[in-house]
Amino acid sequence: MTKAGFRRTGLEWFSSLPACLLLLAVVLFSTSSDIHNRMLQTGEQLWSGYYKLRMDPVAPECDPDRDIEDAVAAEMAQEPDSDDPMAALLGAEEKDPDEVRLSIERSVADCKAAHQDYQNLKDNLTPGVKAYRAVELFVADVIALGLESQRYILVILVMLCAVTATLTRHHIAMRAMETRLDYTVSHTLQTIANAMLLGSSVIFRQSSLGSDTSVSGEELLLHNLWIAGFACLTLASLYRLFRVPENLQEGGSLNKAFLAVPLYTVMCLISGTYFALIGHSSGIGIYLGKMMELADMFLNVGLYVWVGMMLKQTRLATLVFNVFRPWHMPPEMLAVVAVLVAAVPTAYTGASGIFVIAAGAVIYSELRAAGARRQLALAATAMSGSLGVVLRPCLLVVVIAYLNREVTTDELFGWGIWVFLLTAAMFTLVALSVNRQSRFDLAPSSVAFPAMIQALKPLIPYVLVISVVVMFYRFALDVTMDEFSAPRLLPVIMLAILVYEHVSLKNRRGRASGEINHQGLERSVRGATNDTTAEIGALLLLLGLSVSIGGVIERSHIMQSFPQAFDSAWSAMLLMVVILVILGMIMDAFGAVILVTATVAGIAYASGIHPVHFWMVTLVAFELGYLSPPVALNHLLTRQVVGEAEVMAAQQETGTFYQRHERIILPLIAMGISLLVVSFVPLLFYA
């Protein structure tokens, strides 16, 4: 979990610079589609019929000066073919000269019209049209290249970032590596798991080449990229295995050492062993290959992580917290405000885990600076991304609607607002009523309100920068900010904010004004990309192996042991809740959605549970799972961003059982109650 010194040297650009270029390429390719659509509209406005001018016109082959009388005579003089039954049946003597003449006249008229259209197109094909067309067709070629290269970009990005995460010891595990035994066990199992991935990919390639169906060059290249990537990943883990850091403690416990094994390694060992036992050694490679079917979704995850890391480089979070400081809120109330405010950026970063990675450190430090106890600050940080996953334009909801034709994004986001209000109310109630240790002694409004207004002023330029980018896309490219355009707009918005901070703070560095010094545009982008590479590697590799675990569940036919439909929607819902929470404990959100779609969703629909209701329950159950031991992914990500020392210090605090474990219990109570309400109350109205 600890970042190695490698990332603080010039070597960091060996991984982060290619990753930055790949992410920029994704933004460029997706934006070029918007540019192309606008160019087509503009071309049609400037030159009527521009769609026909996109290609050079081809001269018609017919004769517009054809003699009609000669053509009629020739047609009437034709003898019927005796071998043609239709001709014998109709008979040539039945030809009507008037009908023949009318047919030929229409044919000649159509020919003259075609020649006239051809001449008009030639006349309209001016040098200006040709120049515009050349640019427009170039953009179209860029789009085609982008669509074709999405899968390759994803494979290269995943493998590059996975190697970086391995070299920097940044994979997600239950606990950090503290002793030499932890280190040895973790990297030994990582090496075995990576070798499994390599072997499975090689076997999958060979089986594909040996099958009856032909393998295209593109598919063969994908196979080779996976093999090369896993070979590098295996070598990286071997290198780390024999390059033991000097700062590790001696000794250690074997039980604790196994907890330091990354989650993706555990998933790989389980799925790889299962597939090997059933004689399907290429199984992991096949299920990882399924990532390519949703390459755009996984690339969007990478973009959202990058957006979050760029957000971390800005002063936005600090300035937002400054707005609430004048009220001198007690820590519990400030924690509630932090979680509620975080719901909006969470919706724009795709998933709760991504937001915890992106802004968790800032939220934790701000709450601690306001006097919040460590347990409360950790609880709020872990839950900071849990409320916004049901709000527009969350990528997870878009994926659900994409995979399930029974629901639409409008339906899910419409009901998501009510689910958000419910979960927000539950968290507020629990945080302010259970274990409240501070008095509600807010500052007088006459003092706090003017200071709050003053604190809002520094945020105005940020609002203007965001508005300029959004308005540019709206009016120049006809693209509105929604769940479909957010992945390509948000990186541009964050880059624009970094440029603004670079320009506005450039001349104020070193002033004793109390402001955080901005480190410059290049360093900010580099720092964001450095963090992004390791996080993408840890997150997407975990997501890919989650899909593989889903394959194990699917092929083991565990779900077939359950009834394919229940007589009672209440019984079905009870089972769904248990299954969904367990999946949230052990799987990443996107992989879990794919698995749920293929398995339990159909059972829920057949049992009388409304599809929109089912997916609302799924989202809340997943969030409860991410906050529930033994895995508690959001707590693992919180520890990753705030540091092992802070978590250890929180665990050493004294008090009641609740106070000693508040970081776990508080989110469980809030989300647990919310899940029960979301799951069963709607059944009263339609079940």
PDB file of N, CA and C in Angstrom, residues 461-545:
ATOM      1  N   PRO A 461     -14.467  32.332  -9.585  1.00  0.00           N
ATOM      2  CA  PRO A 461     -13.694  32.039 -10.808  1.00  0.00           C
ATOM      3  C   PRO A 461     -13.777  30.576 -11.234  1.00  0.00           C
ATOM      4  N   TYR A 462     -13.829  29.677 -10.266  1.00  0.00           N
ATOM      5  CA  TYR A 462     -13.936  28.253 -10.616  1.00  0.00           C
ATOM      6  C   TYR A 462     -15.269  27.975 -11.299  1.00  0.00           C
ATOM      7  N   VAL A 463     -16.337  28.593 -10.784  1.00  0.00           N
ATOM      8  CA  VAL A 463     -17.649  28.428 -11.413  1.00  0.00           C
ATOM      9  C   VAL A 463     -17.620  28.968 -12.836  1.00  0.00           C
ATOM     10  N   LEU A 464     -16.947  30.093 -13.024  1.00  0.00           N
ATOM     11  CA  LEU A 464     -16.861  30.684 -14.362  1.00  0.00           C
ATOM     12  C   LEU A 464     -16.070  29.795 -15.311  1.00  0.00           C
ATOM     13  N   VAL A 465     -14.961  29.239 -14.837  1.00  0.00           N
ATOM     14  CA  VAL A 465     -14.156  28.351 -15.686  1.00  0.00           C
ATOM     15  C   VAL A 465     -14.969  27.139 -16.103  1.00  0.00           C
ATOM     16  N   ILE A 466     -15.663  26.535 -15.138  1.00  0.00           N
ATOM     17  CA  ILE A 466     -16.498  25.372 -15.453  1.00  0.00           C
ATOM     18  C   ILE A 466     -17.597  25.755 -16.436  1.00  0.00           C
ATOM     19  N   SER A 467     -18.214  26.920 -16.209  1.00  0.00           N
ATOM     20  CA  SER A 467     -19.302  27.361 -17.090  1.00  0.00           C
ATOM     21  C   SER A 467     -18.806  27.604 -18.504  1.00  0.00           C
ATOM     22  N   VAL A 468     -17.605  28.183 -18.632  1.00  0.00           N
ATOM     23  CA  VAL A 468     -17.054  28.459 -19.971  1.00  0.00           C
ATOM     24  C   VAL A 468     -16.858  27.161 -20.743  1.00  0.00           C
ATOM     25  N   VAL A 469     -16.287  26.152 -20.080  1.00  0.00           N
ATOM     26  CA  VAL A 469     -16.065  24.865 -20.756  1.00  0.00           C
ATOM     27  C   VAL A 469     -17.393  24.223 -21.133  1.00  0.00           C
ATOM     28  N   VAL A 470     -18.337  24.209 -20.194  1.00  0.00           N
ATOM     29  CA  VAL A 470     -19.637  23.589 -20.464  1.00  0.00           C
ATOM     30  C   VAL A 470     -20.360  24.337 -21.583  1.00  0.00           C
ATOM     31  N   MET A 471     -20.315  25.684 -21.563  1.00  0.00           N
ATOM     32  CA  MET A 471     -20.983  26.456 -22.601  1.00  0.00           C
ATOM     33  C   MET A 471     -20.311  26.276 -23.954  1.00  0.00           C
ATOM     34  N   PHE A 472     -18.988  26.136 -23.950  1.00  0.00           N
ATOM     35  CA  PHE A 472     -18.285  25.898 -25.215  1.00  0.00           C
ATOM     36  C   PHE A 472     -18.754  24.596 -25.842  1.00  0.00           C
ATOM     37  N   TYR A 473     -18.811  23.551 -25.053  1.00  0.00           N
ATOM     38  CA  TYR A 473     -19.285  22.274 -25.573  1.00  0.00           C
ATOM     39  C   TYR A 473     -20.746  22.373 -26.002  1.00  0.00           C
ATOM     40  N   ARG A 474     -21.513  23.150 -25.252  1.00  0.00           N
ATOM     41  CA  ARG A 474     -22.955  23.243 -25.559  1.00  0.00           C
ATOM     42  C   ARG A 474     -23.189  23.967 -26.875  1.00  0.00           C
ATOM     43  N   PHE A 475     -22.547  25.099 -27.088  1.00  0.00           N
ATOM     44  CA  PHE A 475     -22.847  25.907 -28.258  1.00  0.00           C
ATOM     45  C   PHE A 475     -21.916  25.629 -29.435  1.00  0.00           C
ATOM     46  N   ALA A 476     -20.672  25.273 -29.160  1.00  0.00           N
ATOM     47  CA  ALA A 476     -19.744  24.999 -30.259  1.00  0.00           C
ATOM     48  C   ALA A 476     -19.884  23.577 -30.777  1.00  0.00           C
ATOM     49  N   LEU A 477     -20.145  22.615 -29.882  1.00  0.00           N
ATOM     50  CA  LEU A 477     -20.194  21.211 -30.284  1.00  0.00           C
ATOM     51  C   LEU A 477     -21.556  20.583 -30.088  1.00  0.00           C
ATOM     52  N   ASP A 478     -22.526  21.354 -29.581  1.00  0.00           N
ATOM     53  CA  ASP A 478     -23.889  20.852 -29.351  1.00  0.00           C
ATOM     54  C   ASP A 478     -23.883  19.649 -28.416  1.00  0.00           C
ATOM     55  N   VAL A 479     -23.079  19.721 -27.349  1.00  0.00           N
ATOM     56  CA  VAL A 479     -22.973  18.639 -26.372  1.00  0.00           C
ATOM     57  C   VAL A 479     -23.374  19.191 -25.004  1.00  0.00           C
ATOM     58  N   THR A 480     -24.387  18.602 -24.412  1.00  0.00           N
ATOM     59  CA  THR A 480     -24.806  19.018 -23.081  1.00  0.00           C
ATOM     60  C   THR A 480     -24.131  18.150 -22.035  1.00  0.00           C
ATOM     61  N   MET A 481     -24.022  18.672 -20.834  1.00  0.00           N
ATOM     62  CA  MET A 481     -23.394  17.943 -19.736  1.00  0.00           C
ATOM     63  C   MET A 481     -24.391  16.938 -19.172  1.00  0.00           C
ATOM     64  N   ASP A 482     -24.168  15.651 -19.451  1.00  0.00           N
ATOM     65  CA  ASP A 482     -25.044  14.616 -18.927  1.00  0.00           C
ATOM     66  C   ASP A 482     -24.213  13.375 -18.645  1.00  0.00           C
ATOM     67  N   GLU A 483     -24.907  12.264 -18.329  1.00  0.00           N
ATOM     68  CA  GLU A 483     -24.192  11.050 -17.947  1.00  0.00           C
ATOM     69  C   GLU A 483     -23.385  10.450 -19.093  1.00  0.00           C
ATOM     70  N   PHE A 484     -23.719  10.818 -20.327  1.00  0.00           N
ATOM     71  CA  PHE A 484     -23.009  10.256 -21.475  1.00  0.00           C
ATOM     72  C   PHE A 484     -21.800  11.094 -21.873  1.00  0.00           C
ATOM     73  N   SER A 485     -21.879  12.386 -21.685  1.00  0.00           N
ATOM     74  CA  SER A 485     -20.779  13.270 -22.076  1.00  0.00           C
ATOM     75  C   SER A 485     -19.813  13.572 -20.936  1.00  0.00           C
ATOM     76  N   ALA A 486     -20.211  13.276 -19.693  1.00  0.00           N
ATOM     77  CA  ALA A 486     -19.377  13.633 -18.541  1.00  0.00           C
ATOM     78  C   ALA A 486     -17.955  13.075 -18.615  1.00  0.00           C
ATOM     79  N   PRO A 487     -17.753  11.809 -19.030  1.00  0.00           N
ATOM     80  CA  PRO A 487     -16.374  11.289 -19.048  1.00  0.00           C
ATOM     81  C   PRO A 487     -15.420  12.092 -19.918  1.00  0.00           C
ATOM     82  N   ARG A 488     -15.911  12.696 -21.005  1.00  0.00           N
ATOM     83  CA  ARG A 488     -15.006  13.460 -21.862  1.00  0.00           C
ATOM     84  C   ARG A 488     -14.984  14.945 -21.519  1.00  0.00           C
ATOM     85  N   LEU A 489     -16.028  15.437 -20.821  1.00  0.00           N
ATOM     86  CA  LEU A 489     -16.026  16.841 -20.422  1.00  0.00           C
ATOM     87  C   LEU A 489     -15.219  17.078 -19.157  1.00  0.00           C
ATOM     88  N   LEU A 490     -15.323  16.174 -18.191  1.00  0.00           N
ATOM     89  CA  LEU A 490     -14.700  16.404 -16.895  1.00  0.00           C
ATOM     90  C   LEU A 490     -13.180  16.540 -16.969  1.00  0.00           C
ATOM     91  N   PRO A 491     -12.462  15.702 -17.756  1.00  0.00           N
ATOM     92  CA  PRO A 491     -11.015  15.933 -17.851  1.00  0.00           C
ATOM     93  C   PRO A 491     -10.677  17.313 -18.401  1.00  0.00           C
ATOM     94  N   VAL A 492     -11.454  17.782 -19.381  1.00  0.00           N
ATOM     95  CA  VAL A 492     -11.211  19.116 -19.935  1.00  0.00           C
ATOM     96  C   VAL A 492     -11.479  20.185 -18.881  1.00  0.00           C
ATOM     97  N   ILE A 493     -12.544  20.010 -18.109  1.00  0.00           N
ATOM     98  CA  ILE A 493     -12.865  20.963 -17.045  1.00  0.00           C
ATOM     99  C   ILE A 493     -11.741  21.022 -16.012  1.00  0.00           C
ATOM    100  N   MET A 494     -11.248  19.854 -15.584  1.00  0.00           N
ATOM    101  CA  MET A 494     -10.200  19.836 -14.569  1.00  0.00           C
ATOM    102  C   MET A 494      -8.903  20.409 -15.107  1.00  0.00           C
ATOM    103  N   LEU A 495      -8.571  20.138 -16.369  1.00  0.00           N
ATOM    104  CA  LEU A 495      -7.371  20.746 -16.962  1.00  0.00           C
ATOM    105  C   LEU A 495      -7.520  22.258 -17.037  1.00  0.00           C
ATOM    106  N   ALA A 496      -8.727  22.729 -17.358  1.00  0.00           N
ATOM    107  CA  ALA A 496      -8.968  24.175 -17.400  1.00  0.00           C
ATOM    108  C   ALA A 496      -8.810  24.793 -16.014  1.00  0.00           C
ATOM    109  N   ILE A 497      -9.272  24.109 -14.977  1.00  0.00           N
ATOM    110  CA  ILE A 497      -9.119  24.608 -13.608  1.00  0.00           C
ATOM    111  C   ILE A 497      -7.645  24.659 -13.220  1.00  0.00           C
ATOM    112  N   LEU A 498      -6.884  23.644 -13.585  1.00  0.00           N
ATOM    113  CA  LEU A 498      -5.453  23.638 -13.283  1.00  0.00           C
ATOM    114  C   LEU A 498      -4.737  24.775 -14.015  1.00  0.00           C
ATOM    115  N   VAL A 499      -5.149  25.047 -15.253  1.00  0.00           N
ATOM    116  CA  VAL A 499      -4.562  26.175 -15.986  1.00  0.00           C
ATOM    117  C   VAL A 499      -4.910  27.478 -15.290  1.00  0.00           C
ATOM    118  N   TYR A 500      -6.177  27.613 -14.864  1.00  0.00           N
ATOM    119  CA  TYR A 500      -6.579  28.833 -14.148  1.00  0.00           C
ATOM    120  C   TYR A 500      -5.751  29.016 -12.880  1.00  0.00           C
ATOM    121  N   GLU A 501      -5.593  27.960 -12.091  1.00  0.00           N
ATOM    122  CA  GLU A 501      -4.812  28.077 -10.859  1.00  0.00           C
ATOM    123  C   GLU A 501      -3.353  28.394 -11.165  1.00  0.00           C
ATOM    124  N   HIS A 502      -2.841  27.817 -12.228  1.00  0.00           N
ATOM    125  CA  HIS A 502      -1.447  28.098 -12.601  1.00  0.00           C
ATOM    126  C   HIS A 502      -1.264  29.573 -12.922  1.00  0.00           C
ATOM    127  N   VAL A 503      -2.222  30.144 -13.658  1.00  0.00           N
ATOM    128  CA  VAL A 503      -2.120  31.549 -14.046  1.00  0.00           C
ATOM    129  C   VAL A 503      -2.395  32.469 -12.865  1.00  0.00           C
ATOM    130  N   SER A 504      -3.444  32.178 -12.102  1.00  0.00           N
ATOM    131  CA  SER A 504      -3.865  33.086 -11.038  1.00  0.00           C
ATOM    132  C   SER A 504      -2.944  33.045  -9.823  1.00  0.00           C
ATOM    133  N   LEU A 505      -2.346  31.899  -9.547  1.00  0.00           N
ATOM    134  CA  LEU A 505      -1.498  31.780  -8.360  1.00  0.00           C
ATOM    135  C   LEU A 505      -0.012  31.898  -8.664  1.00  0.00           C
ATOM    136  N   LYS A 506       0.307  32.031  -9.951  1.00  0.00           N
ATOM    137  CA  LYS A 506       1.713  32.056 -10.343  1.00  0.00           C
ATOM    138  C   LYS A 506       2.476  33.188  -9.679  1.00  0.00           C
ATOM    139  N   ASN A 507       1.861  34.356  -9.613  1.00  0.00           N
ATOM    140  CA  ASN A 507       2.541  35.525  -9.070  1.00  0.00           C
ATOM    141  C   ASN A 507       2.367  35.669  -7.562  1.00  0.00           C
ATOM    142  N   ARG A 508       1.657  34.711  -6.942  1.00  0.00           N
ATOM    143  CA  ARG A 508       1.404  34.822  -5.503  1.00  0.00           C
ATOM    144  C   ARG A 508       2.157  33.771  -4.708  1.00  0.00           C
ATOM    145  N   ARG A 509       3.002  32.992  -5.360  1.00  0.00           N
ATOM    146  CA  ARG A 509       3.748  31.972  -4.630  1.00  0.00           C
ATOM    147  C   ARG A 509       4.715  32.642  -3.664  1.00  0.00           C
ATOM    148  N   GLY A 510       4.801  32.065  -2.515  1.00  0.00           N
ATOM    149  CA  GLY A 510       5.741  32.571  -1.527  1.00  0.00           C
ATOM    150  C   GLY A 510       5.185  33.656  -0.652  1.00  0.00           C
ATOM    151  N   ARG A 511       4.007  34.201  -0.983  1.00  0.00           N
ATOM    152  CA  ARG A 511       3.413  35.217  -0.128  1.00  0.00           C
ATOM    153  C   ARG A 511       2.943  34.581   1.181  1.00  0.00           C
ATOM    154  N   ALA A 512       3.104  35.278   2.244  1.00  0.00           N
ATOM    155  CA  ALA A 512       2.654  34.778   3.554  1.00  0.00           C
ATOM    156  C   ALA A 512       1.183  35.102   3.719  1.00  0.00           C
ATOM    157  N   SER A 513       0.381  34.573   2.829  1.00  0.00           N
ATOM    158  CA  SER A 513      -1.057  34.869   2.852  1.00  0.00           C
ATOM    159  C   SER A 513      -1.868  33.736   3.429  1.00  0.00           C
ATOM    160  N   GLY A 514      -1.189  32.623   3.753  1.00  0.00           N
ATOM    161  CA  GLY A 514      -1.910  31.480   4.293  1.00  0.00           C
ATOM    162  C   GLY A 514      -2.485  30.588   3.223  1.00  0.00           C
ATOM    163  N   GLU A 515      -2.359  30.973   1.957  1.00  0.00           N
ATOM    164  CA  GLU A 515      -2.887  30.151   0.872  1.00  0.00           C
ATOM    165  C   GLU A 515      -1.943  28.991   0.601  1.00  0.00           C
ATOM    166  N   ILE A 516      -2.512  27.929   0.083  1.00  0.00           N
ATOM    167  CA  ILE A 516      -1.703  26.794  -0.323  1.00  0.00           C
ATOM    168  C   ILE A 516      -0.995  27.159  -1.617  1.00  0.00           C
ATOM    169  N   ASN A 517       0.319  27.036  -1.638  1.00  0.00           N
ATOM    170  CA  ASN A 517       1.070  27.365  -2.835  1.00  0.00           C
ATOM    171  C   ASN A 517       0.755  26.358  -3.938  1.00  0.00           C
ATOM    172  N   HIS A 518       0.483  26.881  -5.114  1.00  0.00           N
ATOM    173  CA  HIS A 518       0.234  26.009  -6.261  1.00  0.00           C
ATOM    174  C   HIS A 518       1.576  25.608  -6.848  1.00  0.00           C
ATOM    175  N   GLN A 519       1.727  24.331  -7.181  1.00  0.00           N
ATOM    176  CA  GLN A 519       3.019  23.836  -7.612  1.00  0.00           C
ATOM    177  C   GLN A 519       3.249  23.966  -9.108  1.00  0.00           C
ATOM    178  N   GLY A 520       2.328  24.570  -9.823  1.00  0.00           N
ATOM    179  CA  GLY A 520       2.510  24.743 -11.252  1.00  0.00           C
ATOM    180  C   GLY A 520       1.741  23.722 -12.053  1.00  0.00           C
ATOM    181  N   LEU A 521       1.457  24.079 -13.296  1.00  0.00           N
ATOM    182  CA  LEU A 521       0.627  23.226 -14.147  1.00  0.00           C
ATOM    183  C   LEU A 521       1.286  21.888 -14.423  1.00  0.00           C
ATOM    184  N   GLU A 522       2.552  21.926 -14.835  1.00  0.00           N
ATOM    185  CA  GLU A 522       3.216  20.671 -15.192  1.00  0.00           C
ATOM    186  C   GLU A 522       3.311  19.727 -14.012  1.00  0.00           C
ATOM    187  N   ARG A 523       3.679  20.248 -12.861  1.00  0.00           N
ATOM    188  CA  ARG A 523       3.794  19.393 -11.677  1.00  0.00           C
ATOM    189  C   ARG A 523       2.435  18.892 -11.216  1.00  0.00           C
ATOM    190  N   SER A 524       1.416  19.721 -11.368  1.00  0.00           N
ATOM    191  CA  SER A 524       0.073  19.287 -10.960  1.00  0.00           C
ATOM    192  C   SER A 524      -0.416  18.151 -11.838  1.00  0.00           C
ATOM    193  N   VAL A 525      -0.261  18.313 -13.161  1.00  0.00           N
ATOM    194  CA  VAL A 525      -0.687  17.251 -14.073  1.00  0.00           C
ATOM    195  C   VAL A 525       0.152  16.004 -13.854  1.00  0.00           C
ATOM    196  N   ARG A 526       1.459  16.201 -13.645  1.00  0.00           N
ATOM    197  CA  ARG A 526       2.324  15.045 -13.427  1.00  0.00           C
ATOM    198  C   ARG A 526       1.967  14.342 -12.128  1.00  0.00           C
ATOM    199  N   GLY A 527       1.743  15.119 -11.063  1.00  0.00           N
ATOM    200  CA  GLY A 527       1.372  14.513  -9.792  1.00  0.00           C
ATOM    201  C   GLY A 527       0.052  13.763  -9.879  1.00  0.00           C
ATOM    202  N   ALA A 528      -0.927  14.364 -10.587  1.00  0.00           N
ATOM    203  CA  ALA A 528      -2.225  13.696 -10.753  1.00  0.00           C
ATOM    204  C   ALA A 528      -2.070  12.413 -11.549  1.00  0.00           C
ATOM    205  N   THR A 529      -1.260  12.461 -12.600  1.00  0.00           N
ATOM    206  CA  THR A 529      -1.089  11.271 -13.433  1.00  0.00           C
ATOM    207  C   THR A 529      -0.287  10.208 -12.712  1.00  0.00           C
ATOM    208  N   ASN A 530       0.693  10.622 -11.904  1.00  0.00           N
ATOM    209  CA  ASN A 530       1.440   9.641 -11.107  1.00  0.00           C
ATOM    210  C   ASN A 530       0.504   8.858 -10.194  1.00  0.00           C
ATOM    211  N   ASP A 531      -0.377   9.579  -9.504  1.00  0.00           N
ATOM    212  CA  ASP A 531      -1.347   8.906  -8.635  1.00  0.00           C
ATOM    213  C   ASP A 531      -2.321   8.062  -9.458  1.00  0.00           C
ATOM    214  N   THR A 532      -2.678   8.585 -10.640  1.00  0.00           N
ATOM    215  CA  THR A 532      -3.646   7.886 -11.475  1.00  0.00           C
ATOM    216  C   THR A 532      -3.126   6.536 -11.942  1.00  0.00           C
ATOM    217  N   THR A 533      -1.849   6.479 -12.340  1.00  0.00           N
ATOM    218  CA  THR A 533      -1.314   5.229 -12.892  1.00  0.00           C
ATOM    219  C   THR A 533      -1.433   4.093 -11.883  1.00  0.00           C
ATOM    220  N   ALA A 534      -1.004   4.357 -10.646  1.00  0.00           N
ATOM    221  CA  ALA A 534      -1.071   3.302  -9.636  1.00  0.00           C
ATOM    222  C   ALA A 534      -2.511   2.950  -9.297  1.00  0.00           C
ATOM    223  N   GLU A 535      -3.370   3.969  -9.201  1.00  0.00           N
ATOM    224  CA  GLU A 535      -4.761   3.703  -8.828  1.00  0.00           C
ATOM    225  C   GLU A 535      -5.498   2.958  -9.940  1.00  0.00           C
ATOM    226  N   ILE A 536      -5.246   3.330 -11.188  1.00  0.00           N
ATOM    227  CA  ILE A 536      -5.882   2.619 -12.300  1.00  0.00           C
ATOM    228  C   ILE A 536      -5.414   1.170 -12.315  1.00  0.00           C
ATOM    229  N   GLY A 537      -4.106   0.976 -12.108  1.00  0.00           N
ATOM    230  CA  GLY A 537      -3.590  -0.381 -12.095  1.00  0.00           C
ATOM    231  C   GLY A 537      -4.232  -1.220 -11.012  1.00  0.00           C
ATOM    232  N   ALA A 538      -4.355  -0.652  -9.806  1.00  0.00           N
ATOM    233  CA  ALA A 538      -4.956  -1.394  -8.695  1.00  0.00           C
ATOM    234  C   ALA A 538      -6.448  -1.615  -8.924  1.00  0.00           C
ATOM    235  N   LEU A 539      -7.142  -0.588  -9.434  1.00  0.00           N
ATOM    236  CA  LEU A 539      -8.597  -0.655  -9.549  1.00  0.00           C
ATOM    237  C   LEU A 539      -9.036  -1.520 -10.732  1.00  0.00           C
ATOM    238  N   LEU A 540      -8.455  -1.275 -11.921  1.00  0.00           N
ATOM    239  CA  LEU A 540      -8.896  -2.013 -13.095  1.00  0.00           C
ATOM    240  C   LEU A 540      -8.471  -3.478 -13.051  1.00  0.00           C
ATOM    241  N   LEU A 541      -7.313  -3.769 -12.461  1.00  0.00           N
ATOM    242  CA  LEU A 541      -6.931  -5.171 -12.332  1.00  0.00           C
ATOM    243  C   LEU A 541      -7.871  -5.879 -11.357  1.00  0.00           C
ATOM    244  N   LEU A 542      -8.229  -5.188 -10.281  1.00  0.00           N
ATOM    245  CA  LEU A 542      -9.203  -5.742  -9.347  1.00  0.00           C
ATOM    246  C   LEU A 542     -10.550  -5.932 -10.029  1.00  0.00           C
ATOM    247  N   LEU A 543     -10.936  -4.977 -10.862  1.00  0.00           N
ATOM    248  CA  LEU A 543     -12.205  -5.068 -11.568  1.00  0.00           C
ATOM    249  C   LEU A 543     -12.193  -6.239 -12.545  1.00  0.00           C
ATOM    250  N   GLY A 544     -11.078  -6.390 -13.275  1.00  0.00           N
ATOM    251  CA  GLY A 544     -10.977  -7.495 -14.221  1.00  0.00           C
ATOM    252  C   GLY A 544     -11.061  -8.849 -13.553  1.00  0.00           C
ATOM    253  N   LEU A 545     -10.398  -8.994 -12.410  1.00  0.00           N
ATOM    254  CA  LEU A 545     -10.457 -10.269 -11.692  1.00  0.00           C
ATOM    255  C   LEU A 545     -11.814 -10.458 -11.022  1.00  0.00           C
TER     256      LEU A 545
END
